[in-house]
mmCIF file of C-alpha atoms in Angstrom:
data_model
loop_
_atom_site.group_PDB
_atom_site.id
_atom_site.type_symbol
_atom_site.label_atom_id
_atom_site.label_comp_id
_atom_site.label_asym_id
_atom_site.label_seq_id
_atom_site.Cartn_x
_atom_site.Cartn_y
_atom_site.Cartn_z
ATOM 1 C CA MET A 1 74.692 61.921 109.551
ATOM 2 C CA THR A 2 76.656 65.543 109.728
ATOM 3 C CA ARG A 3 79.197 64.525 107.766
ATOM 4 C CA LEU A 4 76.352 63.317 105.125
ATOM 5 C CA VAL A 5 74.635 66.830 105.494
ATOM 6 C CA PHE A 6 78.344 68.312 104.940
ATOM 7 C CA LEU A 7 78.923 66.318 101.933
ATOM 8 C CA ALA A 8 75.545 67.414 100.360
ATOM 9 C CA ALA A 9 75.728 71.031 100.758
ATOM 10 C CA ALA A 10 79.205 70.882 99.458
ATOM 11 C CA LEU A 11 78.108 68.757 96.345
ATOM 12 C CA LEU A 12 75.368 71.103 96.053
ATOM 13 C CA PHE A 13 77.263 74.362 95.923
ATOM 14 C CA THR A 14 80.296 72.984 93.671
ATOM 15 C CA ALA A 15 78.111 71.127 91.220
ATOM 16 C CA PRO A 16 77.344 74.383 89.007
ATOM 17 C CA ALA A 17 81.004 75.186 88.909
ATOM 18 C CA LEU A 18 81.906 71.987 87.703
ATOM 19 C CA ALA A 19 79.132 71.890 84.903
ATOM 20 C CA ALA A 20 80.170 75.444 83.883
ATOM 21 C CA PRO A 21 82.049 75.452 80.681
ATOM 22 C CA ASP A 22 85.702 76.184 80.300
ATOM 23 C CA ASN A 23 85.442 79.070 78.174
ATOM 24 C CA GLN A 24 83.784 81.652 79.144
ATOM 25 C CA SER A 25 82.170 84.352 76.721
ATOM 26 C CA ALA A 26 84.331 87.461 76.205
ATOM 27 C CA SER A 27 81.454 89.289 77.290
ATOM 28 C CA ALA A 28 81.356 88.149 80.692
ATOM 29 C CA PRO A 29 83.014 90.429 83.517
ATOM 30 C CA ALA A 30 86.141 89.029 84.746
ATOM 31 C CA LYS A 31 85.879 88.240 88.497
ATOM 32 C CA PRO A 32 88.042 90.150 90.763
ATOM 33 C CA THR A 33 90.933 88.209 92.020
ATOM 34 C CA HIS A 34 93.418 88.712 95.069
ATOM 35 C CA ALA A 35 96.176 89.934 92.253
ATOM 36 C CA ASN A 36 94.022 92.957 91.599
ATOM 37 C CA ARG A 37 94.326 94.372 95.342
ATOM 38 C CA GLY A 38 96.915 95.694 97.387
ATOM 39 C CA LEU A 39 100.356 95.647 96.166
ATOM 40 C CA MET A 40 99.662 93.107 93.614
ATOM 41 C CA ARG A 41 97.342 95.186 91.391
ATOM 42 C CA TYR A 42 100.831 96.885 90.406
ATOM 43 C CA ASP A 43 102.009 93.898 88.915
ATOM 44 C CA ALA A 44 101.295 94.625 85.127
ATOM 45 C CA ASN A 45 103.064 91.568 83.569
ATOM 46 C CA GLY A 46 101.567 89.113 85.528
ATOM 47 C CA ASP A 47 104.682 87.222 86.976
ATOM 48 C CA GLY A 48 103.853 87.189 90.628
ATOM 49 C CA VAL A 49 106.176 90.251 91.423
ATOM 50 C CA VAL A 50 106.385 94.011 91.263
ATOM 51 C CA ASP A 51 109.440 95.691 89.956
ATOM 52 C CA ARG A 52 110.137 99.314 90.299
ATOM 53 C CA SER A 53 109.112 100.348 86.814
ATOM 54 C CA GLU A 54 105.724 98.734 87.355
ATOM 55 C CA TRP A 55 105.585 100.165 90.863
ATOM 56 C CA ASN A 56 106.684 103.583 89.249
ATOM 57 C CA ALA A 57 103.829 103.513 86.536
ATOM 58 C CA GLY A 58 101.362 102.269 89.374
ATOM 59 C CA GLN A 59 101.967 105.334 91.244
ATOM 60 C CA GLU A 60 101.913 107.722 88.409
ATOM 61 C CA ALA A 61 98.349 106.419 87.436
ATOM 62 C CA ARG A 62 97.310 106.614 91.327
ATOM 63 C CA PHE A 63 98.398 110.133 91.436
ATOM 64 C CA LYS A 64 96.229 111.043 88.066
ATOM 65 C CA GLN A 65 93.631 109.309 89.662
ATOM 66 C CA LEU A 66 93.649 111.242 93.253
ATOM 67 C CA ASP A 67 94.228 114.424 91.587
ATOM 68 C CA THR A 68 90.395 115.166 90.876
ATOM 69 C CA ASP A 69 90.827 118.398 89.722
ATOM 70 C CA GLY A 70 93.600 117.954 87.323
ATOM 71 C CA ASP A 71 95.885 120.920 88.808
ATOM 72 C CA GLY A 72 99.016 118.761 89.244
ATOM 73 C CA LYS A 73 98.904 118.668 92.843
ATOM 74 C CA LEU A 74 96.938 116.998 95.714
ATOM 75 C CA SER A 75 94.825 118.601 98.636
ATOM 76 C CA GLN A 76 94.894 116.782 101.789
ATOM 77 C CA ASP A 77 91.012 116.025 100.769
ATOM 78 C CA GLU A 78 92.109 114.761 97.180
ATOM 79 C CA LEU A 79 94.689 112.446 99.121
ATOM 80 C CA PHE A 80 92.305 110.965 101.417
ATOM 81 C CA ALA A 81 88.978 111.238 99.740
ATOM 82 C CA ARG A 82 88.977 107.385 99.151
ATOM 83 C CA THR A 83 89.964 106.642 102.509
ATOM 84 C CA PRO A 84 87.266 104.734 104.707
ATOM 85 C CA ALA A 85 86.025 105.787 107.731
ATOM 86 C CA SER A 86 86.065 103.457 110.763
ATOM 87 C CA GLY A 87 83.312 101.675 112.074
ATOM 88 C CA GLY A 88 81.163 102.299 108.884
ATOM 89 C CA ASN A 89 80.982 105.754 109.621
ATOM 90 C CA VAL A 90 80.676 108.306 106.804
ATOM 91 C CA VAL A 91 83.236 110.803 108.186
ATOM 92 C CA PRO A 92 86.598 109.998 109.691
ATOM 93 C CA ASN A 93 87.170 110.085 113.473
ATOM 94 C CA ASP A 94 89.426 112.581 115.474
ATOM 95 C CA ARG A 95 92.226 110.192 115.555
ATOM 96 C CA GLN A 96 91.835 109.661 111.647
ATOM 97 C CA VAL A 97 91.825 113.035 110.911
ATOM 98 C CA GLN A 98 94.857 113.716 112.937
ATOM 99 C CA ARG A 99 96.657 110.791 111.606
ATOM 100 C CA GLN A 100 95.939 111.673 107.819
ATOM 101 C CA THR A 101 97.059 115.595 108.605
ATOM 102 C CA SER A 102 100.223 114.286 110.178
ATOM 103 C CA TYR A 103 100.807 112.216 107.080
ATOM 104 C CA PHE A 104 99.924 114.791 104.883
ATOM 105 C CA ARG A 105 102.410 117.575 106.380
ATOM 106 C CA ARG A 106 105.356 114.749 106.378
ATOM 107 C CA LEU A 107 104.647 114.349 102.703
ATOM 108 C CA ASP A 108 104.285 117.913 102.014
ATOM 109 C CA SER A 109 107.942 118.470 102.214
ATOM 110 C CA ASP A 110 107.928 122.142 100.834
ATOM 111 C CA LYS A 111 105.286 123.318 103.053
ATOM 112 C CA ASP A 112 102.971 124.694 100.500
ATOM 113 C CA GLY A 113 100.038 122.488 101.757
ATOM 114 C CA PHE A 114 99.750 120.534 98.604
ATOM 115 C CA ILE A 115 101.423 117.247 97.841
ATOM 116 C CA SER A 116 103.263 117.962 94.269
ATOM 117 C CA ARG A 117 103.704 114.848 91.934
ATOM 118 C CA GLU A 118 107.474 114.699 92.958
ATOM 119 C CA GLU A 119 106.501 114.964 96.517
ATOM 120 C CA PHE A 120 104.061 111.729 96.129
ATOM 121 C CA LEU A 121 106.560 109.820 93.949
ATOM 122 C CA ALA A 122 109.096 110.344 96.281
ATOM 123 C CA GLN A 123 107.193 108.887 98.990
ATOM 124 C CA SER A 124 106.206 106.202 96.919
ATOM 125 C CA GLY A 125 109.953 105.403 96.076
ATOM 126 C CA ARG A 126 110.658 105.292 100.033
ATOM 127 C CA ASN A 127 107.689 102.620 100.238
ATOM 128 C CA PHE A 128 108.944 100.434 97.666
ATOM 129 C CA ALA A 129 112.658 100.945 99.174
ATOM 130 C CA ARG A 130 111.193 99.669 102.362
ATOM 131 C CA CYS A 131 109.712 96.873 100.957
ATOM 132 C CA ASP A 132 112.454 95.583 98.700
ATOM 133 C CA LEU A 133 114.228 93.770 101.834
ATOM 134 C CA ASN A 134 116.976 91.849 99.630
ATOM 135 C CA LYS A 135 117.296 94.994 97.351
ATOM 136 C CA ASP A 136 116.446 93.132 93.897
ATOM 137 C CA ASP A 137 114.090 96.063 92.710
ATOM 138 C CA ARG A 138 111.381 93.802 93.027
ATOM 139 C CA ILE A 139 108.896 93.290 95.647
ATOM 140 C CA ASP A 140 106.152 90.904 96.336
ATOM 141 C CA THR A 141 103.152 90.664 98.985
ATOM 142 C CA ALA A 142 105.162 88.011 101.478
ATOM 143 C CA GLU A 143 108.163 90.373 101.313
ATOM 144 C CA CYS A 144 106.435 93.578 101.840
ATOM 145 C CA ARG A 145 104.508 92.220 104.583
ATOM 146 C CA GLN A 146 107.926 91.246 106.355
ATOM 147 C CA ALA A 147 109.032 94.618 105.926
ATOM 148 C CA LEU A 148 106.117 96.065 107.551
ATOM 149 C CA ARG A 149 106.364 93.964 110.447
ATOM 150 C CA ARG A 150 109.808 95.125 111.115
ATOM 151 C CA LYS A 151 110.278 97.554 113.945
ATOM 152 C CA PRO A 152 112.207 100.772 112.967
ATOM 153 C CA GLY A 153 115.822 100.310 113.406
ATOM 154 C CA GLN A 154 115.478 96.397 112.945
ATOM 155 C CA PRO A 155 117.824 95.216 110.367
ATOM 156 C CA ALA A 156 116.058 93.710 106.886
ATOM 157 C CA ARG A 157 116.225 90.356 106.427
ATOM 158 C CA ALA A 158 114.569 88.746 103.194
ATOM 159 C CA ASP A 159 114.331 85.113 104.033
ATOM 160 C CA ARG A 160 110.693 84.644 102.549
#
């Protein structure tokens, strides 16, 4: 009986998808996919990897998006404006503020209280290099996950 209920529910939810026409209208909004999130949002040509030029272009666009006042540099508020607070809170907790401040200070290499485009792109280059375990100037989600699991000082391995 349980199997029958499960089968009926499965058919109920999949039948509309099976009946949908293959050609969706051009005005229908594209559904978000996993490829549009995280690292793969920078995969401009859709080949399943992000090469260094795609990464750099994506980071340039990200900097411009974060630079809400258009002055060519990021304040700490601009850098973390879109960072969600934990626990559904609107305001970040003390630990988050401390981490954000520490990260901001690390990025601000000239200690002028702002993150310049050059400072931002230098860090993004280091992020790319850390994820590029096999040093082929191409990264994907699996390679980056593996790199981020490594402990500092642990040798890089590119088995994927």
